[in-house]
Amino acid sequence: MDKKIIFSGAQPTGYPQLGNYLGAFKNWSNLQEEYNCLYCVVDLHAITVRQVPADLRKASRNLLALYIACGLDPEKNIVYMQSHYSGHAELAWILNCFTYMGELGRMTQFKDKSAKNEANINSGLFTYPVLMAADILLFGTHLVPVGEDQRQHLELARDVAIRFNNIYGDVFTVPEAYIAKSGAKIMSLTHPEQKMSKSDDDNSQINLMDSPEVVMRKFKRAVTDSDTEIRYDKEKKPGISNLLEIYANSCGISLDSAIAHFDGKNYGQLKTEVGEAVVENVMQPIQTSFADISANKDYLDGIMKKNAEKAAYIGEKILKKVKKKVGFVV
Ligand code: TRP
């Protein structure tokens, strides 16, 4: 029986943070038995904003290594660089011809990004969602784990797939959002009513590459409340509740056990213990593994190459079909 396909992409700009890990990556290894998963470092998307070449190269390798360090088995999942398989760009071109200017102009991320990059509103920024649609549709993807900010783009991918299928018959699988069964929702340390996000200010998030000192400092500065009691109440005490969640998830214990553990303790103790739990149970294992993987260039190169080939093997079948349908000589 064929397994369903999951595709996810992340830009090599900035590193994933604790919320990504506890909310998503930590559970990825559970998905690898049930699904065929592709995790792509989307370097083609990254150049829609001007990048320093050496930095982009380094960040791309690091992100791939970090995925593996977070527990993704590169033998069981396809972890690779988007630019290593040209099928992404080829399909994106074809899909460009099936996507309307009006649709792209309505994308809120395009509006936001063009407001922020007034000096460089390039056409790649405009057609960014088409490349993302190509990423997804190229592999017959069934499920895409996406955050709120990418919902509109996924919706567009679905619309384009349906439009193409209406003209040429069933070529593309129409993808759906994957909603994780488990996984914590970790909030910002400085604005605990918002989700932790890598695009917010640095003190609001624990970056997976942060040193232990930085992690401890960020937790010490975490926003709490003017009360003194450690109690779980998401409405009235969002900061404290978030720290309790982080503690429970980092230690792999229930929320109730975490609450009981802090009974009678003060906010200072809570912050210190949460920081220590995150450093010891999350950051150190990931960073140690990351350092090992990064130290072995050949190993990572080998994985990248092999996995790009695996991706191409799947992608080519669909791409060939698409080329034939639109009338190319194949
Ligand atoms: N646009 C996504 C983001 O910035 C990254 C991405 C590119 C992606 N292609 C994708 C996510 C395909 C899911 C599926 O987060």
Coordinates of C-alpha atoms and ligand atoms in Angstrom, one line a residue:
M1 CA 0.0 0.0 0.0
D2 CA 1.3 3.4 -0.9
K3 CA 2.0 5.8 1.9
K4 CA 0.7 9.3 1.7
I5 CA 3.2 12.0 0.9
I6 CA 4.1 14.9 3.2
F7 CA 6.1 17.9 1.9
S8 CA 7.5 20.7 4.0
G9 CA 9.9 23.5 3.1
A10 CA 11.8 26.0 5.2
Q11 CA 13.8 29.0 4.1
P12 CA 17.5 29.0 5.1
T13 CA 17.1 32.5 6.5
G14 CA 17.4 32.5 10.3
Y15 CA 17.3 29.2 12.2
P16 CA 14.3 27.3 13.6
Q17 CA 13.4 28.1 17.2
L18 CA 12.2 26.2 20.2
G19 CA 8.6 26.5 19.2
N20 CA 9.3 24.9 15.8
Y21 CA 11.1 22.1 17.5
L22 CA 8.6 21.3 20.3
G23 CA 5.6 22.1 18.1
A24 CA 6.7 20.2 15.0
F25 CA 10.2 18.7 14.4
K26 CA 10.2 16.7 17.6
N27 CA 7.3 14.7 16.2
W28 CA 8.6 14.3 12.7
S29 CA 10.3 11.1 13.5
N30 CA 6.9 9.6 14.3
L31 CA 5.7 10.5 10.9
Q32 CA 8.4 8.8 9.0
E33 CA 6.9 5.3 9.4
E34 CA 3.4 6.3 8.4
Y35 CA 4.2 8.7 5.5
N36 CA 6.7 9.4 2.8
C37 CA 8.2 12.7 3.9
L38 CA 10.2 15.3 2.0
Y39 CA 11.8 18.2 3.9
C40 CA 13.3 20.7 1.6
V41 CA 15.6 23.7 2.3
V42 CA 14.1 26.2 0.0
D43 CA 17.1 28.2 -1.2
L44 CA 15.4 29.3 -4.4
H45 CA 12.8 31.0 -2.3
A46 CA 15.4 32.7 -0.2
I47 CA 16.9 34.7 -3.0
T48 CA 13.6 36.6 -3.5
V49 CA 15.2 38.9 -0.9
R50 CA 18.9 39.8 -1.5
Q51 CA 21.3 37.5 0.3
V52 CA 25.0 37.5 1.0
P53 CA 26.1 34.4 -1.0
A54 CA 28.5 33.0 1.6
D55 CA 25.9 33.4 4.3
L56 CA 23.2 31.8 2.3
R57 CA 25.4 28.8 1.5
K58 CA 26.3 28.4 5.2
A59 CA 22.8 28.8 6.4
S60 CA 21.5 26.2 3.9
R61 CA 24.0 23.6 5.0
N62 CA 23.3 24.4 8.6
L63 CA 19.6 24.1 8.3
L64 CA 19.9 20.7 6.6
A65 CA 22.3 19.5 9.3
L66 CA 20.0 20.9 12.0
Y67 CA 17.0 18.9 10.6
I68 CA 19.1 15.7 10.9
A69 CA 20.3 16.8 14.4
C70 CA 16.7 17.3 15.4
G71 CA 16.0 13.6 14.7
L72 CA 15.0 13.3 11.1
D73 CA 16.5 10.1 9.7
P74 CA 18.0 11.0 6.3
E75 CA 17.5 7.4 5.2
K76 CA 13.8 7.4 6.0
N77 CA 13.0 10.9 4.9
I78 CA 14.1 12.9 1.9
V79 CA 16.0 15.9 3.2
Y80 CA 17.5 18.0 0.5
M81 CA 18.2 21.3 -1.2
Q82 CA 15.6 22.8 -3.5
S83 CA 18.2 24.0 -5.9
H84 CA 19.7 20.5 -6.3
Y85 CA 16.7 19.4 -8.3
S86 CA 15.8 21.6 -11.2
G87 CA 12.3 20.2 -11.4
H88 CA 11.2 22.8 -8.9
A89 CA 12.1 25.7 -11.2
E90 CA 10.8 23.9 -14.3
L91 CA 7.4 23.2 -12.8
A92 CA 7.2 26.7 -11.4
W93 CA 7.6 28.2 -14.8
I94 CA 4.8 26.1 -16.2
L95 CA 2.5 26.9 -13.3
N96 CA 3.3 30.6 -13.7
C97 CA 1.3 30.3 -16.9
F98 CA -1.7 28.9 -15.0
T99 CA -1.7 31.5 -12.2
Y100 CA -3.3 35.0 -12.5
M101 CA -1.6 38.3 -11.6
G102 CA -4.7 39.1 -9.6
E103 CA -4.4 36.0 -7.5
L104 CA -0.8 36.8 -6.7
G105 CA -1.5 40.4 -6.0
R106 CA -3.9 39.4 -3.3
M107 CA -1.3 37.4 -1.3
T108 CA -0.8 39.1 2.1
Q109 CA 2.8 38.0 2.3
F110 CA 3.6 39.7 -1.0
K111 CA 2.0 42.9 0.2
D112 CA 3.9 42.7 3.5
K113 CA 7.2 41.8 1.9
S114 CA 7.0 44.4 -0.8
A115 CA 6.2 47.1 1.8
K116 CA 9.4 46.1 3.6
N117 CA 11.6 45.8 0.6
E118 CA 10.5 48.8 -1.5
A119 CA 13.9 48.9 -3.2
N120 CA 13.7 45.4 -4.5
I121 CA 10.1 44.3 -5.4
N122 CA 11.3 41.8 -7.9
S123 CA 9.1 39.4 -9.9
G124 CA 10.4 36.4 -7.9
L125 CA 8.9 37.9 -4.8
F126 CA 5.6 38.2 -6.7
T127 CA 5.7 34.6 -8.0
Y128 CA 7.0 33.1 -4.8
P129 CA 3.7 31.3 -4.1
V130 CA 3.9 29.7 -7.6
L131 CA 7.3 28.2 -6.8
M132 CA 5.8 27.0 -3.5
A133 CA 2.9 25.4 -5.4
A134 CA 5.5 23.7 -7.7
D135 CA 7.3 22.3 -4.6
I136 CA 4.2 20.8 -3.3
L137 CA 2.6 19.6 -6.6
L138 CA 5.8 18.1 -8.0
F139 CA 5.6 15.1 -5.7
G140 CA 1.9 14.3 -5.6
T141 CA 1.9 15.7 -2.0
H142 CA -1.2 14.9 0.0
L143 CA -0.4 16.8 3.2
V144 CA 1.6 20.0 3.9
P145 CA 2.3 21.0 7.5
V146 CA 2.0 24.8 7.4
G147 CA 1.6 27.5 9.9
E148 CA -1.1 30.2 9.7
D149 CA 1.1 32.5 7.6
Q150 CA 1.4 30.0 4.8
R151 CA -2.3 29.0 4.6
Q152 CA -3.1 31.4 1.8
H153 CA -0.2 30.1 -0.3
L154 CA -1.4 26.5 0.2
E155 CA -4.8 27.6 -0.8
L156 CA -3.3 29.0 -4.0
A157 CA -1.5 25.7 -4.7
R158 CA -4.8 23.9 -4.4
D159 CA -6.5 26.4 -6.8
V160 CA -3.8 26.0 -9.4
A161 CA -3.8 22.2 -9.1
I162 CA -7.6 22.1 -9.6
R163 CA -7.4 24.6 -12.5
F164 CA -4.7 22.5 -14.2
N165 CA -6.6 19.2 -13.6
N166 CA -9.8 20.8 -15.0
I167 CA -8.0 21.4 -18.3
Y168 CA -5.8 18.3 -18.6
G169 CA -7.4 15.6 -16.4
D170 CA -6.1 14.3 -13.1
V171 CA -2.4 15.2 -13.1
F172 CA -2.0 16.8 -9.7
T173 CA -3.0 15.6 -6.3
V174 CA -4.8 18.4 -4.5
P175 CA -2.9 19.0 -1.3
E176 CA -4.3 19.6 2.1
A177 CA -3.0 21.2 5.3
Y178 CA -1.6 18.7 7.8
I179 CA -2.7 19.4 11.3
A180 CA -0.4 17.7 13.8
K181 CA -2.0 15.3 16.2
S182 CA 0.5 16.2 18.9
G183 CA 2.9 19.0 19.4
A184 CA 2.9 21.9 21.8
K185 CA 2.1 25.5 20.9
I186 CA 4.9 27.5 22.4
M187 CA 4.4 31.2 22.8
S188 CA 6.7 34.2 22.6
L189 CA 8.8 34.9 25.7
T190 CA 8.2 38.6 25.5
H191 CA 4.6 38.6 24.2
P192 CA 3.2 35.4 25.6
E193 CA -0.2 35.9 24.0
Q194 CA 1.5 35.4 20.5
K195 CA 3.0 32.3 19.1
M196 CA 6.9 32.1 19.2
S197 CA 8.1 33.0 15.7
K198 CA 11.5 33.2 14.2
S199 CA 10.6 36.4 12.4
D200 CA 10.0 38.2 15.8
D201 CA 12.6 40.0 17.9
D202 CA 15.5 37.9 19.2
N203 CA 14.5 38.0 22.9
S204 CA 11.1 36.6 22.2
Q205 CA 12.4 33.3 20.9
I206 CA 14.9 30.6 21.8
N207 CA 16.9 29.9 18.6
L208 CA 18.0 26.3 18.3
M209 CA 21.6 27.6 17.8
D210 CA 21.6 29.8 20.9
S211 CA 24.3 29.1 23.5
P212 CA 23.4 28.0 27.0
E213 CA 24.2 31.5 28.4
V214 CA 21.9 33.1 25.9
V215 CA 19.1 30.6 26.6
M216 CA 19.4 31.3 30.4
R217 CA 19.4 35.0 29.8
K218 CA 16.3 34.9 27.6
F219 CA 14.3 32.9 30.1
K220 CA 15.4 35.2 32.9
R221 CA 13.9 38.1 30.9
A222 CA 10.7 36.3 30.0
V223 CA 7.6 38.3 30.6
T224 CA 5.5 37.0 33.5
D225 CA 2.9 39.0 35.5
S226 CA 2.7 41.0 38.7
D227 CA 1.3 38.1 40.7
T228 CA 3.6 35.7 42.6
E229 CA 1.8 32.4 42.3
I230 CA 2.8 29.7 39.8
R231 CA -0.4 28.5 38.3
Y232 CA -1.6 27.4 34.9
D233 CA -4.1 29.9 33.5
K234 CA -3.6 30.7 29.8
E235 CA -6.0 33.7 29.9
K236 CA -4.8 35.4 33.0
K237 CA -1.3 34.2 33.3
P238 CA 0.0 33.6 29.7
G239 CA 3.7 34.0 30.5
I240 CA 3.7 31.6 33.4
S241 CA 1.5 29.1 31.6
N242 CA 3.9 29.2 28.6
L243 CA 6.9 28.5 30.9
L244 CA 5.1 25.6 32.4
E245 CA 4.3 24.2 28.9
I246 CA 7.9 24.6 27.9
Y247 CA 9.1 22.8 31.0
A248 CA 6.7 19.9 30.6
N249 CA 7.6 19.5 26.9
S250 CA 11.3 19.8 27.5
C251 CA 11.3 17.2 30.3
G252 CA 8.8 14.9 28.5
I253 CA 6.4 15.0 31.5
S254 CA 2.7 15.9 31.7
L255 CA 1.6 19.5 32.3
D256 CA 0.1 18.4 35.7
S257 CA 3.4 17.0 36.8
A258 CA 5.1 20.2 35.8
I259 CA 2.6 22.3 37.7
A260 CA 3.0 20.0 40.8
H261 CA 6.8 20.3 40.5
F262 CA 6.6 24.1 40.9
D263 CA 4.1 24.2 43.7
G264 CA 5.3 26.7 46.3
K265 CA 8.3 27.9 44.2
N266 CA 8.8 31.4 43.0
Y267 CA 9.1 33.0 39.5
G268 CA 12.8 33.2 39.7
Q269 CA 13.1 29.5 40.4
L270 CA 10.7 28.7 37.6
K271 CA 12.7 30.7 35.0
T272 CA 16.0 29.1 36.0
E273 CA 14.6 25.6 36.0
V274 CA 12.9 26.0 32.7
G275 CA 16.1 27.4 31.2
E276 CA 18.1 24.5 32.5
A277 CA 15.6 21.9 31.3
V278 CA 15.7 23.4 27.8
V279 CA 19.5 23.6 27.7
E280 CA 20.0 20.1 29.0
N281 CA 17.2 18.2 27.4
V282 CA 16.7 20.0 24.1
M283 CA 19.6 22.3 23.1
Q284 CA 22.6 20.2 24.2
P285 CA 21.6 17.0 22.4
I286 CA 20.6 18.9 19.3
Q287 CA 23.8 21.0 19.3
T288 CA 26.1 18.1 20.0
S289 CA 24.6 16.1 17.1
F290 CA 24.7 19.2 14.9
A291 CA 28.4 19.7 15.6
D292 CA 29.1 16.1 14.7
I293 CA 27.2 16.3 11.5
S294 CA 28.8 19.6 10.5
A295 CA 32.3 18.3 11.2
N296 CA 31.9 15.7 8.5
K297 CA 31.5 17.5 5.2
D298 CA 31.5 14.3 3.1
Y299 CA 28.7 12.8 5.1
L300 CA 26.4 15.8 4.7
D301 CA 27.3 16.2 1.0
G302 CA 26.5 12.5 0.5
I303 CA 23.1 12.9 2.1
M304 CA 22.3 16.0 0.0
K305 CA 23.2 14.3 -3.2
K306 CA 21.4 11.0 -2.5
N307 CA 18.3 12.7 -1.3
A308 CA 18.1 15.1 -4.2
E309 CA 18.3 12.1 -6.5
K310 CA 15.5 10.5 -4.6
A311 CA 13.4 13.6 -4.9
A312 CA 14.1 13.8 -8.6
Y313 CA 13.1 10.2 -9.0
I314 CA 9.6 11.0 -7.7
G315 CA 9.3 14.4 -9.2
E316 CA 10.3 13.4 -12.8
K317 CA 7.3 11.1 -13.1
I318 CA 4.9 14.0 -12.5
L319 CA 6.9 16.6 -14.4
K320 CA 7.1 14.4 -17.5
K321 CA 3.3 14.0 -17.4
V322 CA 2.8 17.7 -17.1
K323 CA 5.2 18.4 -20.0
K324 CA 3.3 16.0 -22.1
K325 CA -0.1 17.4 -21.2
V326 CA 0.9 21.0 -22.0
G327 CA 2.2 19.9 -25.4
F328 CA 5.9 19.8 -25.1
V329 CA 7.8 17.3 -27.3
V330 CA 8.9 14.7 -24.8
Ligands
TRP1 N1 7.0 29.6 2.0 C1 7.3 28.7 3.1 C2 7.7 29.6 4.4 O1 8.3 30.6 4.2 C3 8.5 27.8 2.8 C4 8.1 26.8 1.7 C5 8.5 26.8 0.5 C6 7.2 25.8 1.9 N2 7.9 25.8 -0.2 C7 7.1 25.1 0.6 C8 6.4 25.3 3.0 C9 6.3 24.0 0.4 C10 5.6 24.2 2.7 C11 5.5 23.6 1.5 O2 7.5 29.1 5.5

